[in-house]
Structure formats: C-alpha cells, structure tokens
C-alpha positions as YAML, in Angstrom:
chain: A
units: angstrom
residues:
- id: 1
  name: UNK
  ca: [-77.91, 60.18, -61.75]
- id: 2
  name: UNK
  ca: [-80.79, 62.70, -61.90]
- id: 3
  name: UNK
  ca: [-80.16, 65.53, -64.36]
- id: 4
  name: UNK
  ca: [-82.88, 68.11, -65.01]
- id: 5
  name: UNK
  ca: [-82.61, 69.53, -68.55]
- id: 6
  name: UNK
  ca: [-85.96, 71.35, -68.75]
- id: 7
  name: UNK
  ca: [-84.20, 74.71, -68.25]
- id: 8
  name: UNK
  ca: [-82.59, 74.29, -71.67]
- id: 9
  name: UNK
  ca: [-85.97, 75.23, -73.15]
- id: 10
  name: UNK
  ca: [-85.88, 78.69, -71.57]
- id: 11
  name: UNK
  ca: [-85.96, 81.55, -74.11]
- id: 12
  name: UNK
  ca: [-82.51, 82.79, -73.07]
- id: 13
  name: UNK
  ca: [-80.99, 79.98, -75.14]
- id: 14
  name: UNK
  ca: [-80.96, 79.28, -78.87]
- id: 15
  name: UNK
  ca: [-80.98, 75.90, -80.66]
- id: 16
  name: UNK
  ca: [-77.18, 76.04, -81.05]
- id: 17
  name: UNK
  ca: [-76.81, 76.38, -77.28]
- id: 18
  name: UNK
  ca: [-79.04, 73.38, -76.68]
- id: 19
  name: UNK
  ca: [-76.98, 71.33, -79.12]
- id: 20
  name: UNK
  ca: [-73.80, 72.48, -77.38]
- id: 21
  name: UNK
  ca: [-75.22, 71.43, -73.99]
- id: 22
  name: UNK
  ca: [-75.96, 67.93, -75.30]
- id: 23
  name: UNK
  ca: [-72.52, 67.60, -76.86]
- id: 24
  name: UNK
  ca: [-70.53, 68.70, -73.82]
- id: 25
  name: UNK
  ca: [-72.65, 66.46, -71.58]
- id: 26
  name: UNK
  ca: [-71.77, 63.45, -73.71]
- id: 27
  name: UNK
  ca: [-68.08, 64.37, -73.70]
- id: 28
  name: UNK
  ca: [-68.00, 64.81, -69.92]
- id: 29
  name: UNK
  ca: [-69.77, 61.50, -69.30]
- id: 30
  name: UNK
  ca: [-67.01, 59.74, -71.26]
- id: 31
  name: UNK
  ca: [-63.92, 61.80, -70.56]
- id: 32
  name: UNK
  ca: [-64.44, 62.82, -66.92]
- id: 33
  name: UNK
  ca: [-65.63, 59.49, -65.54]
- id: 34
  name: UNK
  ca: [-62.30, 58.67, -63.86]
- id: 35
  name: UNK
  ca: [-60.19, 60.26, -61.11]
- id: 36
  name: UNK
  ca: [-57.64, 62.90, -62.07]
- id: 37
  name: UNK
  ca: [-55.08, 61.49, -59.63]
- id: 38
  name: UNK
  ca: [-53.15, 63.31, -56.92]
- id: 39
  name: UNK
  ca: [-50.84, 65.40, -59.12]
- id: 40
  name: UNK
  ca: [-52.92, 68.51, -59.71]
- id: 41
  name: UNK
  ca: [-50.44, 70.21, -62.04]
- id: 42
  name: UNK
  ca: [-50.25, 67.20, -64.34]
- id: 43
  name: UNK
  ca: [-54.03, 66.76, -64.24]
- id: 44
  name: UNK
  ca: [-54.60, 70.41, -65.22]
- id: 45
  name: UNK
  ca: [-52.18, 70.22, -68.13]
- id: 46
  name: UNK
  ca: [-53.84, 67.02, -69.32]
- id: 47
  name: UNK
  ca: [-57.33, 68.51, -69.02]
- id: 48
  name: UNK
  ca: [-56.32, 71.61, -71.00]
- id: 49
  name: UNK
  ca: [-54.82, 69.41, -73.71]
- id: 50
  name: UNK
  ca: [-57.96, 67.27, -73.95]
- id: 51
  name: UNK
  ca: [-60.34, 70.23, -73.81]
- id: 52
  name: UNK
  ca: [-58.37, 71.82, -76.63]
- id: 53
  name: UNK
  ca: [-58.26, 68.67, -78.74]
- id: 54
  name: UNK
  ca: [-62.04, 68.27, -78.37]
- id: 55
  name: UNK
  ca: [-62.64, 71.86, -79.52]
- id: 56
  name: UNK
  ca: [-64.18, 73.20, -76.31]
- id: 57
  name: UNK
  ca: [-61.50, 75.84, -75.76]
- id: 58
  name: UNK
  ca: [-62.54, 77.57, -78.99]
- id: 59
  name: UNK
  ca: [-65.40, 79.00, -76.92]
- id: 60
  name: UNK
  ca: [-63.04, 80.47, -74.30]
- id: 61
  name: UNK
  ca: [-61.44, 82.90, -76.77]
- id: 62
  name: UNK
  ca: [-62.68, 85.34, -79.41]
- id: 63
  name: UNK
  ca: [-61.76, 85.81, -83.07]
- id: 64
  name: UNK
  ca: [-62.18, 83.21, -85.78]
- id: 65
  name: UNK
  ca: [-58.79, 84.17, -87.24]
- id: 66
  name: UNK
  ca: [-57.24, 82.75, -84.08]
- id: 67
  name: UNK
  ca: [-59.33, 79.57, -84.03]
- id: 68
  name: UNK
  ca: [-62.23, 80.76, -81.88]
- id: 69
  name: UNK
  ca: [-65.82, 79.62, -82.37]
- id: 70
  name: UNK
  ca: [-66.90, 83.20, -83.10]
- id: 71
  name: UNK
  ca: [-65.64, 86.75, -83.46]
- id: 72
  name: UNK
  ca: [-66.74, 87.54, -79.92]
- id: 73
  name: UNK
  ca: [-67.03, 85.33, -76.87]
- id: 74
  name: UNK
  ca: [-70.50, 83.76, -76.60]
- id: 75
  name: UNK
  ca: [-71.27, 84.23, -72.90]
- id: 76
  name: UNK
  ca: [-74.12, 81.74, -72.90]
- id: 77
  name: UNK
  ca: [-71.91, 79.08, -74.49]
- id: 78
  name: UNK
  ca: [-69.20, 79.68, -71.88]
- id: 79
  name: UNK
  ca: [-71.80, 79.41, -69.11]
- id: 80
  name: UNK
  ca: [-73.22, 76.18, -70.51]
- id: 81
  name: UNK
  ca: [-69.76, 74.66, -70.78]
- id: 82
  name: UNK
  ca: [-68.72, 75.73, -67.29]
- id: 83
  name: UNK
  ca: [-71.97, 74.56, -65.72]
- id: 84
  name: UNK
  ca: [-71.65, 71.11, -67.27]
- id: 85
  name: UNK
  ca: [-67.93, 70.75, -66.55]
- id: 86
  name: UNK
  ca: [-68.40, 71.86, -62.94]
- id: 87
  name: UNK
  ca: [-71.22, 69.35, -62.43]
- id: 88
  name: UNK
  ca: [-68.81, 66.58, -63.44]
- id: 89
  name: UNK
  ca: [-65.43, 67.89, -62.22]
- id: 90
  name: UNK
  ca: [-64.38, 71.04, -60.41]
- id: 91
  name: UNK
  ca: [-60.85, 70.74, -61.78]
- id: 92
  name: UNK
  ca: [-62.07, 70.41, -65.37]
- id: 93
  name: UNK
  ca: [-64.13, 73.57, -64.90]
- id: 94
  name: UNK
  ca: [-61.07, 75.32, -63.47]
- id: 95
  name: UNK
  ca: [-58.92, 74.27, -66.42]
- id: 96
  name: UNK
  ca: [-61.47, 75.57, -68.93]
- id: 97
  name: UNK
  ca: [-62.17, 78.79, -67.04]
- id: 98
  name: UNK
  ca: [-58.52, 79.76, -66.76]
- id: 99
  name: UNK
  ca: [-57.98, 79.39, -70.51]
- id: 100
  name: UNK
  ca: [-60.68, 82.05, -70.89]
- id: 101
  name: UNK
  ca: [-59.96, 84.34, -67.95]
- id: 102
  name: UNK
  ca: [-56.19, 84.10, -68.42]
- id: 103
  name: UNK
  ca: [-56.40, 85.13, -72.07]
- id: 104
  name: UNK
  ca: [-59.48, 87.37, -71.93]
- id: 105
  name: UNK
  ca: [-57.40, 90.56, -72.01]
- id: 106
  name: UNK
  ca: [-55.75, 89.28, -75.20]
- id: 107
  name: UNK
  ca: [-59.13, 88.66, -76.82]
- id: 108
  name: UNK
  ca: [-60.20, 92.19, -75.94]
- id: 109
  name: UNK
  ca: [-57.04, 94.25, -76.43]
- id: 110
  name: UNK
  ca: [-54.33, 92.14, -78.04]
- id: 111
  name: UNK
  ca: [-52.69, 93.18, -81.29]
- id: 112
  name: UNK
  ca: [-52.98, 90.78, -84.25]
- id: 113
  name: UNK
  ca: [-49.38, 89.74, -83.64]
- id: 114
  name: UNK
  ca: [-50.01, 89.04, -79.95]
- id: 115
  name: UNK
  ca: [-53.15, 87.07, -80.73]
- id: 116
  name: UNK
  ca: [-51.39, 85.00, -83.36]
- id: 117
  name: UNK
  ca: [-48.54, 84.21, -80.98]
- id: 118
  name: UNK
  ca: [-50.57, 83.40, -77.88]
- id: 119
  name: UNK
  ca: [-54.32, 83.18, -78.45]
- id: 120
  name: UNK
  ca: [-54.14, 80.59, -81.21]
- id: 121
  name: UNK
  ca: [-52.26, 78.19, -78.91]
- id: 122
  name: UNK
  ca: [-54.63, 78.88, -76.00]
- id: 123
  name: UNK
  ca: [-57.62, 77.82, -78.13]
- id: 124
  name: UNK
  ca: [-55.88, 74.57, -79.08]
- id: 125
  name: UNK
  ca: [-54.91, 73.75, -75.51]
- id: 126
  name: UNK
  ca: [-51.21, 74.11, -76.36]
- id: 127
  name: UNK
  ca: [-50.50, 77.07, -74.06]
- id: 128
  name: UNK
  ca: [-51.81, 77.89, -70.59]
- id: 129
  name: UNK
  ca: [-52.35, 81.53, -69.53]
- id: 130
  name: UNK
  ca: [-52.77, 83.18, -66.13]
- id: 131
  name: UNK
  ca: [-54.46, 86.40, -64.99]
- id: 132
  name: UNK
  ca: [-52.14, 88.17, -62.51]
- id: 133
  name: UNK
  ca: [-54.09, 90.98, -60.86]
- id: 134
  name: UNK
  ca: [-54.24, 90.33, -57.09]
- id: 135
  name: UNK
  ca: [-51.38, 91.14, -54.73]
- id: 136
  name: UNK
  ca: [-50.61, 90.29, -51.09]
- id: 137
  name: UNK
  ca: [-51.95, 93.72, -50.08]
- id: 138
  name: UNK
  ca: [-54.57, 94.36, -52.76]
- id: 139
  name: UNK
  ca: [-57.29, 91.98, -53.88]
- id: 140
  name: UNK
  ca: [-60.66, 93.64, -54.24]
- id: 141
  name: UNK
  ca: [-59.03, 97.09, -53.96]
- id: 142
  name: UNK
  ca: [-57.22, 97.08, -57.30]
- id: 143
  name: UNK
  ca: [-56.27, 100.76, -56.93]
- id: 144
  name: UNK
  ca: [-54.00, 99.79, -54.01]
- id: 145
  name: UNK
  ca: [-51.73, 97.82, -56.40]
- id: 146
  name: UNK
  ca: [-48.01, 98.16, -55.66]
- id: 147
  name: UNK
  ca: [-46.37, 96.08, -58.42]
- id: 148
  name: UNK
  ca: [-44.77, 98.66, -60.69]
- id: 149
  name: UNK
  ca: [-43.52, 98.82, -64.28]
- id: 150
  name: UNK
  ca: [-40.95, 101.51, -65.12]
- id: 151
  name: UNK
  ca: [-40.33, 102.48, -68.75]
- id: 152
  name: UNK
  ca: [-36.66, 102.12, -69.68]
- id: 153
  name: UNK
  ca: [-36.04, 102.70, -73.38]
- id: 154
  name: UNK
  ca: [-37.85, 100.05, -75.38]
- id: 155
  name: UNK
  ca: [-38.52, 97.92, -72.27]
- id: 156
  name: UNK
  ca: [-40.56, 98.09, -69.09]
- id: 157
  name: UNK
  ca: [-38.91, 96.96, -65.85]
- id: 158
  name: UNK
  ca: [-41.30, 95.12, -63.51]
- id: 159
  name: UNK
  ca: [-40.81, 94.99, -59.74]
- id: 160
  name: UNK
  ca: [-43.23, 93.63, -57.14]
- id: 161
  name: UNK
  ca: [-45.38, 90.63, -56.29]
- id: 162
  name: UNK
  ca: [-48.67, 89.05, -57.29]
- id: 163
  name: UNK
  ca: [-50.55, 86.52, -55.16]
- id: 164
  name: UNK
  ca: [-53.43, 84.06, -55.39]
- id: 165
  name: UNK
  ca: [-52.68, 83.61, -59.08]
- id: 166
  name: UNK
  ca: [-54.54, 80.67, -60.60]
- id: 167
  name: UNK
  ca: [-52.37, 78.58, -62.94]
- id: 168
  name: UNK
  ca: [-49.40, 80.09, -61.13]
- id: 169
  name: UNK
  ca: [-46.42, 77.81, -61.58]
- id: 170
  name: UNK
  ca: [-47.77, 75.95, -64.62]
- id: 171
  name: UNK
  ca: [-48.83, 78.77, -66.97]
- id: 172
  name: UNK
  ca: [-46.84, 79.42, -70.14]
- id: 173
  name: UNK
  ca: [-47.54, 83.16, -69.97]
- id: 174
  name: UNK
  ca: [-49.09, 85.65, -67.56]
- id: 175
  name: UNK
  ca: [-51.19, 88.77, -68.12]
- id: 176
  name: UNK
  ca: [-49.64, 90.96, -65.43]
- id: 177
  name: UNK
  ca: [-51.11, 94.26, -64.24]
- id: 178
  name: UNK
  ca: [-48.68, 96.84, -62.86]
- id: 179
  name: UNK
  ca: [-48.59, 100.48, -61.88]
- id: 180
  name: UNK
  ca: [-47.12, 102.65, -64.64]
- id: 181
  name: UNK
  ca: [-48.11, 105.94, -63.01]
- id: 182
  name: UNK
  ca: [-49.88, 107.84, -65.78]
- id: 183
  name: UNK
  ca: [-52.31, 109.11, -63.12]
- id: 184
  name: UNK
  ca: [-52.85, 108.27, -59.44]
- id: 185
  name: UNK
  ca: [-55.07, 105.37, -58.39]
- id: 186
  name: UNK
  ca: [-56.69, 102.88, -60.71]
- id: 187
  name: UNK
  ca: [-56.07, 104.91, -63.88]
- id: 188
  name: UNK
  ca: [-52.31, 104.57, -63.60]
- id: 189
  name: UNK
  ca: [-52.16, 100.83, -64.34]
- id: 190
  name: UNK
  ca: [-51.10, 98.93, -67.47]
- id: 191
  name: UNK
  ca: [-51.19, 95.31, -68.60]
- id: 192
  name: UNK
  ca: [-48.30, 93.19, -69.87]
- id: 193
  name: UNK
  ca: [-47.70, 89.75, -71.35]
- id: 194
  name: UNK
  ca: [-44.93, 88.03, -69.38]
- id: 195
  name: UNK
  ca: [-43.71, 84.61, -70.45]
- id: 196
  name: UNK
  ca: [-42.74, 81.97, -67.92]
- id: 197
  name: UNK
  ca: [-38.98, 81.78, -67.57]
- id: 198
  name: UNK
  ca: [-38.37, 85.47, -68.26]
- id: 199
  name: UNK
  ca: [-35.29, 86.62, -66.27]
- id: 200
  name: UNK
  ca: [-36.34, 88.47, -63.13]
- id: 201
  name: UNK
  ca: [-39.63, 86.57, -62.87]
- id: 202
  name: UNK
  ca: [-39.96, 83.70, -60.41]
- id: 203
  name: UNK
  ca: [-42.57, 81.62, -58.66]
- id: 204
  name: UNK
  ca: [-42.03, 82.73, -55.06]
- id: 205
  name: UNK
  ca: [-44.45, 80.27, -53.47]
- id: 206
  name: UNK
  ca: [-46.95, 77.58, -54.42]
- id: 207
  name: UNK
  ca: [-50.15, 78.03, -52.40]
- id: 208
  name: UNK
  ca: [-52.12, 75.02, -51.17]
- id: 209
  name: UNK
  ca: [-55.90, 75.45, -50.74]
- id: 210
  name: UNK
  ca: [-58.74, 73.19, -49.60]
- id: 211
  name: UNK
  ca: [-59.72, 72.21, -53.15]
- id: 212
  name: UNK
  ca: [-56.41, 71.49, -54.93]
- id: 213
  name: UNK
  ca: [-55.83, 73.94, -57.80]
- id: 214
  name: UNK
  ca: [-52.57, 75.33, -59.18]
- id: 215
  name: UNK
  ca: [-52.10, 78.59, -57.29]
- id: 216
  name: UNK
  ca: [-49.00, 80.69, -56.63]
- id: 217
  name: UNK
  ca: [-47.37, 83.90, -55.47]
- id: 218
  name: UNK
  ca: [-45.26, 85.56, -58.17]
- id: 219
  name: UNK
  ca: [-42.23, 87.79, -57.76]
- id: 220
  name: UNK
  ca: [-40.75, 90.29, -60.23]
- id: 221
  name: UNK
  ca: [-37.28, 91.72, -59.61]
- id: 222
  name: UNK
  ca: [-35.90, 93.90, -62.39]
- id: 223
  name: UNK
  ca: [-37.90, 91.86, -64.91]
- id: 224
  name: UNK
  ca: [-37.44, 93.46, -68.35]
- id: 225
  name: UNK
  ca: [-40.44, 93.26, -70.69]
- id: 226
  name: UNK
  ca: [-40.36, 94.64, -74.27]
- id: 227
  name: UNK
  ca: [-42.80, 97.47, -74.92]
- id: 228
  name: UNK
  ca: [-44.30, 95.23, -77.62]
- id: 229
  name: UNK
  ca: [-45.54, 92.96, -74.78]
- id: 230
  name: UNK
  ca: [-47.80, 95.66, -73.36]
- id: 231
  name: UNK
  ca: [-51.53, 95.05, -73.83]
- id: 232
  name: UNK
  ca: [-53.46, 98.11, -74.89]
- id: 233
  name: UNK
  ca: [-52.34, 101.66, -74.19]
- id: 234
  name: UNK
  ca: [-50.47, 102.84, -71.07]
- id: 235
  name: UNK
  ca: [-52.86, 103.53, -68.21]
- id: 236
  name: UNK
  ca: [-55.58, 101.22, -69.61]
- id: 237
  name: UNK
  ca: [-54.84, 98.35, -67.24]
- id: 238
  name: UNK
  ca: [-57.76, 98.87, -64.87]
- id: 239
  name: UNK
  ca: [-60.23, 99.08, -67.75]
- id: 240
  name: UNK
  ca: [-58.74, 95.95, -69.34]
- id: 241
  name: UNK
  ca: [-58.97, 94.03, -66.05]
- id: 242
  name: UNK
  ca: [-62.58, 95.07, -65.39]
- id: 243
  name: UNK
  ca: [-63.68, 94.29, -68.95]
- id: 244
  name: UNK
  ca: [-62.11, 90.84, -68.66]
- id: 245
  name: UNK
  ca: [-63.84, 90.17, -65.36]
- id: 246
  name: UNK
  ca: [-67.16, 91.38, -66.80]
- id: 247
  name: UNK
  ca: [-66.96, 88.63, -69.42]
- id: 248
  name: UNK
  ca: [-66.22, 85.78, -67.06]
- id: 249
  name: UNK
  ca: [-67.91, 86.81, -63.80]
- id: 250
  name: UNK
  ca: [-71.24, 85.47, -65.06]
- id: 251
  name: UNK
  ca: [-69.58, 82.15, -65.85]
- id: 252
  name: UNK
  ca: [-68.50, 81.83, -62.19]
- id: 253
  name: UNK
  ca: [-72.21, 81.80, -61.40]
- id: 254
  name: UNK
  ca: [-72.67, 79.06, -63.99]
- id: 255
  name: UNK
  ca: [-69.93, 76.95, -62.41]
- id: 256
  name: UNK
  ca: [-71.58, 77.33, -58.99]
- id: 257
  name: UNK
  ca: [-74.87, 76.35, -60.60]
- id: 258
  name: UNK
  ca: [-73.32, 73.16, -61.97]
- id: 259
  name: UNK
  ca: [-71.99, 72.23, -58.55]
- id: 260
  name: UNK
  ca: [-75.36, 72.91, -56.95]
- id: 261
  name: UNK
  ca: [-77.16, 70.74, -59.52]
- id: 262
  name: UNK
  ca: [-74.75, 67.87, -58.79]
- id: 263
  name: UNK
  ca: [-75.34, 68.29, -55.05]
- id: 264
  name: UNK
  ca: [-79.12, 68.16, -55.52]
- id: 265
  name: UNK
  ca: [-78.81, 65.02, -57.64]
- id: 266
  name: UNK
  ca: [-76.66, 63.37, -54.97]
- id: 267
  name: UNK
  ca: [-79.12, 64.42, -52.24]
- id: 268
  name: UNK
  ca: [-82.09, 63.01, -54.16]
- id: 269
  name: UNK
  ca: [-80.24, 59.74, -54.68]
- id: 270
  name: UNK
  ca: [-79.57, 59.42, -50.96]
- id: 271
  name: UNK
  ca: [-82.97, 60.62, -49.76]
- id: 272
  name: UNK
  ca: [-84.92, 58.21, -51.97]
- id: 273
  name: UNK
  ca: [-82.80, 55.12, -51.16]
- id: 274
  name: UNK
  ca: [-81.93, 55.59, -47.47]
- id: 275
  name: UNK
  ca: [-84.32, 53.61, -45.20]
- id: 276
  name: UNK
  ca: [-85.07, 55.23, -41.84]
- id: 277
  name: UNK
  ca: [-87.70, 54.37, -39.22]
- id: 278
  name: UNK
  ca: [-89.67, 52.19, -41.65]
- id: 279
  name: UNK
  ca: [-89.70, 54.96, -44.24]
- id: 280
  name: UNK
  ca: [-87.36, 56.53, -46.72]
- id: 281
  name: UNK
  ca: [-85.43, 59.63, -45.74]
- id: 282
  name: UNK
  ca: [-87.32, 61.42, -48.53]
- id: 283
  name: UNK
  ca: [-90.66, 60.69, -46.84]
- id: 284
  name: UNK
  ca: [-89.91, 62.99, -43.90]
- id: 285
  name: UNK
  ca: [-91.25, 66.52, -44.25]
- id: 286
  name: UNK
  ca: [-88.04, 67.96, -42.85]
- id: 287
  name: UNK
  ca: [-86.15, 66.37, -45.77]
- id: 288
  name: UNK
  ca: [-88.72, 67.60, -48.26]
- id: 289
  name: UNK
  ca: [-88.32, 71.16, -46.93]
- id: 290
  name: UNK
  ca: [-84.57, 70.93, -47.62]
- id: 291
  name: UNK
  ca: [-85.13, 69.54, -51.11]
- id: 292
  name: UNK
  ca: [-87.68, 72.25, -51.91]
- id: 293
  name: UNK
  ca: [-85.30, 75.01, -50.84]
- id: 294
  name: UNK
  ca: [-82.47, 73.45, -52.84]
- id: 295
  name: UNK
  ca: [-84.53, 73.15, -56.03]
- id: 296
  name: UNK
  ca: [-85.95, 76.67, -55.74]
- id: 297
  name: UNK
  ca: [-82.55, 78.21, -55.06]
- id: 298
  name: UNK
  ca: [-81.06, 76.46, -58.09]
- id: 299
  name: UNK
  ca: [-83.78, 77.66, -60.45]
- id: 300
  name: UNK
  ca: [-83.48, 81.21, -59.13]
- id: 301
  name: UNK
  ca: [-79.71, 81.14, -59.63]
- id: 302
  name: UNK
  ca: [-80.14, 79.74, -63.14]
- id: 303
  name: UNK
  ca: [-82.56, 82.50, -64.12]
- id: 304
  name: UNK
  ca: [-80.18, 85.20, -62.90]
- id: 305
  name: UNK
  ca: [-77.18, 83.55, -64.56]
- id: 306
  name: UNK
  ca: [-78.67, 83.08, -68.00]
- id: 307
  name: UNK
  ca: [-80.38, 86.48, -67.91]
- id: 308
  name: UNK
  ca: [-76.95, 88.08, -67.39]
- id: 309
  name: UNK
  ca: [-75.38, 85.91, -70.09]
- id: 310
  name: UNK
  ca: [-78.16, 86.69, -72.57]
- id: 311
  name: UNK
  ca: [-77.95, 90.42, -71.90]
- id: 312
  name: UNK
  ca: [-74.20, 90.46, -72.47]
- id: 313
  name: UNK
  ca: [-74.63, 88.57, -75.73]
- id: 314
  name: UNK
  ca: [-77.04, 91.31, -76.81]
- id: 315
  name: UNK
  ca: [-74.25, 93.84, -76.31]
- id: 316
  name: UNK
  ca: [-75.65, 95.23, -73.07]
- id: 317
  name: UNK
  ca: [-73.64, 96.28, -70.02]
- id: 318
  name: UNK
  ca: [-74.15, 93.63, -67.34]
- id: 319
  name: UNK
  ca: [-72.15, 94.96, -64.40]
- id: 320
  name: UNK
  ca: [-75.20, 94.83, -62.12]
- id: 321
  name: UNK
  ca: [-76.72, 91.65, -63.54]
- id: 322
  name: UNK
  ca: [-73.45, 89.72, -63.49]
- id: 323
  name: UNK
  ca: [-72.84, 90.75, -59.88]
- id: 324
  name: UNK
  ca: [-76.33, 89.58, -58.92]
- id: 325
  name: UNK
  ca: [-75.82, 86.25, -60.66]
- id: 326
  name: UNK
  ca: [-72.38, 85.67, -59.18]
- id: 327
  name: UNK
  ca: [-73.46, 86.61, -55.66]
- id: 328
  name: UNK
  ca: [-76.70, 84.64, -55.61]
- id: 329
  name: UNK
  ca: [-75.47, 81.53, -57.44]
- id: 330
  name: UNK
  ca: [-72.35, 81.06, -55.32]
- id: 331
  name: UNK
  ca: [-74.12, 81.71, -52.01]
- id: 332
  name: UNK
  ca: [-77.00, 79.43, -53.01]
- id: 333
  name: UNK
  ca: [-74.65, 76.67, -54.13]
- id: 334
  name: UNK
  ca: [-72.89, 76.79, -50.75]
- id: 335
  name: UNK
  ca: [-76.26, 76.30, -49.02]
- id: 336
  name: UNK
  ca: [-77.37, 73.54, -51.41]
- id: 337
  name: UNK
  ca: [-74.11, 71.62, -51.04]
- id: 338
  name: UNK
  ca: [-74.18, 71.98, -47.26]
- id: 339
  name: UNK
  ca: [-77.72, 70.55, -47.24]
- id: 340
  name: UNK
  ca: [-76.59, 67.65, -49.44]
- id: 341
  name: UNK
  ca: [-73.78, 66.84, -46.99]
- id: 342
  name: UNK
  ca: [-76.32, 66.88, -44.16]
- id: 343
  name: UNK
  ca: [-78.64, 64.52, -46.05]
- id: 344
  name: UNK
  ca: [-75.76, 62.10, -46.65]
- id: 345
  name: UNK
  ca: [-74.79, 62.28, -42.97]
- id: 346
  name: UNK
  ca: [-71.46, 60.76, -41.97]
- id: 347
  name: UNK
  ca: [-70.77, 59.47, -45.46]
- id: 348
  name: UNK
  ca: [-71.01, 63.03, -46.73]
- id: 349
  name: UNK
  ca: [-67.83, 64.07, -44.95]
- id: 350
  name: UNK
  ca: [-65.75, 61.09, -46.05]
- id: 351
  name: UNK
  ca: [-62.80, 62.26, -48.14]
- id: 352
  name: UNK
  ca: [-63.39, 61.67, -51.84]
- id: 353
  name: UNK
  ca: [-67.19, 61.43, -51.68]
- id: 354
  name: UNK
  ca: [-68.83, 63.64, -54.33]
- id: 355
  name: UNK
  ca: [-70.58, 65.94, -51.83]
- id: 356
  name: UNK
  ca: [-67.42, 66.23, -49.74]
- id: 357
  name: UNK
  ca: [-65.48, 67.28, -52.85]
- id: 358
  name: UNK
  ca: [-68.21, 69.76, -53.76]
- id: 359
  name: UNK
  ca: [-68.09, 71.19, -50.24]
- id: 360
  name: UNK
  ca: [-64.42, 72.02, -50.70]
- id: 361
  name: UNK
  ca: [-64.77, 73.18, -54.31]
- id: 362
  name: UNK
  ca: [-67.57, 75.68, -53.77]
- id: 363
  name: UNK
  ca: [-65.96, 77.72, -51.02]
- id: 364
  name: UNK
  ca: [-63.48, 79.58, -53.23]
- id: 365
  name: UNK
  ca: [-66.18, 80.65, -55.71]
- id: 366
  name: UNK
  ca: [-67.64, 82.97, -53.07]
- id: 367
  name: UNK
  ca: [-64.31, 84.82, -52.99]
- id: 368
  name: UNK
  ca: [-62.54, 84.88, -56.36]
- id: 369
  name: UNK
  ca: [-63.41, 87.33, -59.13]
- id: 370
  name: UNK
  ca: [-64.96, 89.54, -56.48]
- id: 371
  name: UNK
  ca: [-66.09, 88.32, -53.07]
- id: 372
  name: UNK
  ca: [-69.79, 88.28, -52.21]
- id: 373
  name: UNK
  ca: [-69.41, 91.50, -50.23]
- id: 374
  name: UNK
  ca: [-67.86, 93.23, -53.26]
- id: 375
  name: UNK
  ca: [-70.76, 92.05, -55.43]
- id: 376
  name: UNK
  ca: [-73.17, 93.57, -52.91]
- id: 377
  name: UNK
  ca: [-71.36, 96.91, -53.18]
- id: 378
  name: UNK
  ca: [-71.48, 96.74, -56.99]
- id: 379
  name: UNK
  ca: [-75.21, 95.91, -57.00]
- id: 380
  name: UNK
  ca: [-75.98, 98.77, -54.59]
- id: 381
  name: UNK
  ca: [-73.81, 101.23, -56.54]
- id: 382
  name: UNK
  ca: [-75.42, 100.35, -59.88]
- id: 383
  name: UNK
  ca: [-78.91, 100.45, -58.35]
- id: 384
  name: UNK
  ca: [-78.27, 103.89, -56.85]
- id: 385
  name: UNK
  ca: [-76.85, 105.05, -60.19]
- id: 386
  name: UNK
  ca: [-80.03, 103.93, -61.97]
- id: 387
  name: UNK
  ca: [-82.18, 105.69, -59.38]
- id: 388
  name: UNK
  ca: [-80.35, 108.95, -59.96]
- id: 389
  name: UNK
  ca: [-79.80, 111.90, -57.59]
- id: 390
  name: UNK
  ca: [-82.42, 112.45, -54.94]
...
C-alpha cells in the first residue's frame, strides 16, 4: 500500500519525531492488521491495554513523575501518533486520543496526589478517562451549561446530565464540568474527577453512531463528590476545558490527515489496477484531476497541522492556527474520502471495505471538539483581534 513519507523531512519535525513515526508505523503494521470484532467496548479496552503496554500512551500525558515521555505533552508526537493510528484504524486512534483528551485536564491542573492516583494508570493503559463537557442543550455554547455542583460541607453535590461523552459507559473516571456559580456565564464553571460507580452517577443511555465508538449520556442525581476531587480552583472550569481542547484540537486534524492519506492510497491502488475502455482508470484525465486535488489537499492540511503543532511546542498560543488546521484537515479529508469512494465505485460502499469505513469514520471529526462552523468563528475572531480596532 502506497505510503508517502517525504513530509517527515519537513523542518517542523526533529529526528526524534522521525524515529517515532517509523516505530509507530511498524507497531501498527503488526498489531492493527486484524479486525477488532463487533464488540466495540471490548475492542477499545483491549486497544488501550496494548497501547499502554507498548509505551505509546506515555505521549498522551505530561509529567515524567507519572510515567509520561516528557514534562509537557509533545504536540508533534501526539499528532504523528494519531495520524499513523488513524491511517490504520479509526478505533485505535479513538482509543489513544481519549486517553489524552480524557486526562488532559489532569495533566494541566491536577494535584500531585490526583496525578499519582489517576494519571499514572492512564499512561500505562490501566485506567480509561472521559471528558464530560457537552450536554443535551449545550455543545459548542459551553456557557449554556446546566449541570450544577453545589458545595455542601466538604463535598460537592452534582445534579444534571452530560451527553455525547466519548468513552461513556466504559471509562474508569470522568472529568466532569459543572456550574458552581462563582460568576454568571462561562466563568462560573468548575471541573471535577468523578469515578465510575459513584452513587448518584449513572449511564443514562448508550448512544449508537455511524462509526461505532463508546458514547453515552450521563446522569447525576445528588452525586456527592469530595472537594479533594475538584480540579483546579472554583470557577476555573471553562479555562481548564479550553486549555485541554487547545492541546488536542490540532491532533484531530492529524487524525483526519491519516484517514485522508489512507483514502488516497486506496484510490491510487484502484485507479492504477482497474481496467476500463482499454485503459486504466488512472489514464483518464477526469481521474487524474481527482487525484491531483486529493494530493494537494492532503499536503495543505499537513502543513497547517504541523505548523500548529510546532508552534504549540514552542510555547506559542495556537488558538487560531489549531482552528485552521482542524477545520481544513477535517473538511479536506471528507472530500478526499468521498472521492476515493467514487473511484472505487460500487465496491466502495460495500460494508467493511476500507473506504466505506473511512467514510463513516471521518464524519464525526467535522463536529467534535468544535464543529467546522465554530472553527470559522474562532479564526475570524482571532484574525479581527490581530487586526485591531478600525
């Protein structure tokens, strides 16, 4: 299968990143060569265990004291890992990504005791986290959150619901954001660590989507959480959530990039081997136009993705750059995968075919961690901010 690696020579990456890319590629070729089976929950748990045993999850967390690969999260390493995993298996990418996103608030704001208790196990693949921010009535509009946490002595009492929560139903603990009311709007939110099985916390519904992933709606009814399980200070929840998303939003672009690269490889395989009217499908100019657009879109997405990752690793704010990368890479990947399905024709919509699986996998990436339309608003806002007042 065609796999272009020339982009690894780009100046955004260092020798250690190139070595990491070679290592994860070899692991994926061996470990992800077979079907995960129909039980998604079991497959996710198994993937997390194997990713942890192989050492890849050390890159999803920060802090060498807790078993991480470095004191801070290496954004380029996370992107390289997600791109490669996504090219081989959407579910493997999901399993890796959720170990990072689900525990990102711990990496950023956890106390040493919290990190020792939870983060160490996350990095070994022994505990699965979840990031519980969205609600039935508030997704992109975080300030509209209704789930509330009321201080009662040395506990908080949580009441409300969360929805569209990845790893919902299989996670060992959840980073839950709730309204604590220090101020109105987004500044009156706090973050809490809630363990699965805590009284008053239940999985209200498992949600089935077009590309099977563990997803659920959560319900809290008089759920008592010790004050020691709060992450950061009261009222810091919105900042914690946004900082966590800033780390991993660029890696969503990398996952989309991996899926797009796989789609291009599948399209090239079909176009160069499919006979049609005494020619190959690849010999028709209309096919070549598709392939040219696919290749150009992928390189453009890669440049935006690794620019954003490099900038963040230099300690720069990447709100605008990450939004650009996420928006362009996911939208481009949707177009590339659609073109690959078209090149494969009828076979491309047969259940279980690689491009059919990619077609289902890519759709959610244009929505989660900020839909395309939200990224457009962020890009415009940051661009106007840089321009300054008229």
